[in-house]
Amino acid sequence: MDTTSELRQRVPLNKVPQPTSSADFVHPSGRAKYGRFRSYFRALTFSIYFTLGIVATHVTQILGSPLYFIDKDLYYAYMSLTKANFGLLTTTMTQWWAPTVIRVSGDASVAGQLSLTPDGRIECAFPERLVLIANHQIYTDWLYLWWVGYTSNPQMHGHIYIILKESLKWIPFIGPGCMFLSFIFMSRKMATDRPRLAHRLGKLKTVHKKPDGQTYLNPMWLLLFPEGTNLSANGRNKSAAWAAKSGQQDLQHLMLPRSTGMYYCLSELKGTVDYVYDCAVAYEGIPRGKFGEDYFSLSSTYFQGRPPKSVNFYWRRYAVADIPLGSAEEFDQWMRKIWAEKDELMEQYMATGRFPANGAGIKGHIETEVRTKHWWEFFQIFTMLGAFGLLFNVILKLFRQILRN
């Protein structure tokens, strides 16, 4: 890998276009593809589809919630199906309203785990239990990473767990739905969050027993954003101030990671998860020193036809056994080292428009797009609710028949 200083010499800072006002603002994806009327129409159709999908998923969760008092294992298996349905919802809405190129590479630690199917879809062979960490560029990072779970063999989009801001709990349908999905809401105060984390992580490391006596752990991808929030001017300023105050080396393209929550998670899950997968995420065309949130809003991405031209992933894997979990200080140093390396990867991306291509046994980069294997898979979002409707209709007819007799 080229050094950071060498890469900076390739693209001097004063030659990188940096919009400073609305007059010279240039969107990385070019002009809006759709005019005002078509943008409004796309917004309407998107809203209808997303609302129907959210309502169908949440009502399905409510109807299945009594299973918790009957059989907890059955309840969690049922909720994982609703989680997979939500993953299909986000995948299909991106496929139809915001198609984009996904460009993937990685180092030698993920060799043989990334491949391209004959029909052009990526397939990853990641394990069923892992902790996934990533830098947080824009609010839709989690959407693309959830799709990665869909591409896994076996599919893992029904077994993803995300740590969210506590404020999201109060959004209608979304908040309660995420609670049914066993997502973890954090207040960012460890004294308050520790009992919640302990309870939820305890669920994730519960050992189950088959009828034949064999034991197993449920599949789990725990997604963490160690930076705590998405990258922004305010976040970068706070990160730089903290670096200066604590005597740490500041980063160019990322915010300093917060290690406390991840340290606690890995300490609790140790012995039940073998690997941490790190994903460096970059969006094509964001000028040096600027931030994705200023370009890729919901309106720009889904309504105006200006999604990122490409979303770029670079994967690395770390064995939990090799991660220093002996003390919080040692872990913090390890975490900062990982983020410094990721910052160099981001510098290479800024300078060349590509993450490194070698190391993962891949010729060049894998290029694909966010899409489902079959066009009709979106029907699965509504299948469970439809089954409840049919069952209710049958019961209602039987009840009427009894009354007539």
mmCIF file of N, CA and C in Angstrom, residues 76-77 80 83-84 128 146 155-161 218-222:
data_model
loop_
_atom_site.group_PDB
_atom_site.id
_atom_site.type_symbol
_atom_site.label_atom_id
_atom_site.label_comp_id
_atom_site.label_asym_id
_atom_site.label_seq_id
_atom_site.Cartn_x
_atom_site.Cartn_y
_atom_site.Cartn_z
ATOM 1 N N TYR A 76 -38.154 -15.586 18.570
ATOM 2 C CA TYR A 76 -36.989 -14.939 17.961
ATOM 3 C C TYR A 76 -36.777 -15.410 16.522
ATOM 4 N N ALA A 77 -37.099 -16.675 16.250
ATOM 5 C CA ALA A 77 -37.008 -17.165 14.874
ATOM 6 C C ALA A 77 -38.024 -16.458 13.984
ATOM 7 N N SER A 80 -36.873 -12.953 13.279
ATOM 8 C CA SER A 80 -35.785 -12.919 12.298
ATOM 9 C C SER A 80 -36.338 -12.936 10.874
ATOM 10 N N LYS A 83 -37.315 -9.461 10.184
ATOM 11 C CA LYS A 83 -36.092 -8.689 9.955
ATOM 12 C C LYS A 83 -35.594 -8.898 8.531
ATOM 13 N N ALA A 84 -35.661 -10.130 8.049
ATOM 14 C CA ALA A 84 -35.282 -10.411 6.662
ATOM 15 C C ALA A 84 -36.204 -9.676 5.697
ATOM 16 N N GLU A 128 -21.416 -17.187 10.183
ATOM 17 C CA GLU A 128 -22.758 -16.872 10.677
ATOM 18 C C GLU A 128 -22.734 -16.015 11.939
ATOM 19 N N TRP A 146 -26.495 -3.835 5.401
ATOM 20 C CA TRP A 146 -27.562 -4.822 5.582
ATOM 21 C C TRP A 146 -27.702 -5.658 4.314
ATOM 22 N N GLN A 155 -27.675 -16.719 3.829
ATOM 23 C CA GLN A 155 -28.116 -15.338 3.946
ATOM 24 C C GLN A 155 -28.256 -14.941 5.416
ATOM 25 N N MET A 156 -27.806 -13.710 5.701
ATOM 26 C CA MET A 156 -27.782 -13.247 7.089
ATOM 27 C C MET A 156 -28.598 -11.971 7.313
ATOM 28 N N HIS A 157 -29.382 -11.550 6.315
ATOM 29 C CA HIS A 157 -30.119 -10.298 6.484
ATOM 30 C C HIS A 157 -31.254 -10.414 7.495
ATOM 31 N N GLY A 158 -31.533 -11.618 7.964
ATOM 32 C CA GLY A 158 -32.518 -11.804 9.023
ATOM 33 C C GLY A 158 -31.882 -11.931 10.400
ATOM 34 N N HIS A 159 -30.554 -11.780 10.468
ATOM 35 C CA HIS A 159 -29.854 -11.994 11.742
ATOM 36 C C HIS A 159 -28.905 -10.843 12.067
ATOM 37 N N ILE A 160 -29.195 -9.652 11.547
ATOM 38 C CA ILE A 160 -28.370 -8.485 11.810
ATOM 39 C C ILE A 160 -28.894 -7.745 13.042
ATOM 40 N N TYR A 161 -27.972 -7.313 13.878
ATOM 41 C CA TYR A 161 -28.307 -6.550 15.075
ATOM 42 C C TYR A 161 -27.529 -5.237 15.022
ATOM 43 N N ASN A 218 -27.285 -19.081 18.041
ATOM 44 C CA ASN A 218 -28.029 -18.505 16.926
ATOM 45 C C ASN A 218 -27.108 -17.657 16.049
ATOM 46 N N PRO A 219 -27.391 -17.582 14.743
ATOM 47 C CA PRO A 219 -26.622 -16.692 13.860
ATOM 48 C C PRO A 219 -26.715 -15.252 14.343
ATOM 49 N N MET A 220 -25.649 -14.471 14.102
ATOM 50 C CA MET A 220 -25.622 -13.092 14.588
ATOM 51 C C MET A 220 -24.565 -12.297 13.835
ATOM 52 N N TRP A 221 -24.989 -11.192 13.233
ATOM 53 C CA TRP A 221 -24.062 -10.171 12.761
ATOM 54 C C TRP A 221 -24.346 -8.920 13.583
ATOM 55 N N LEU A 222 -23.421 -8.546 14.449
ATOM 56 C CA LEU A 222 -23.580 -7.348 15.274
ATOM 57 C C LEU A 222 -22.863 -6.198 14.577
#
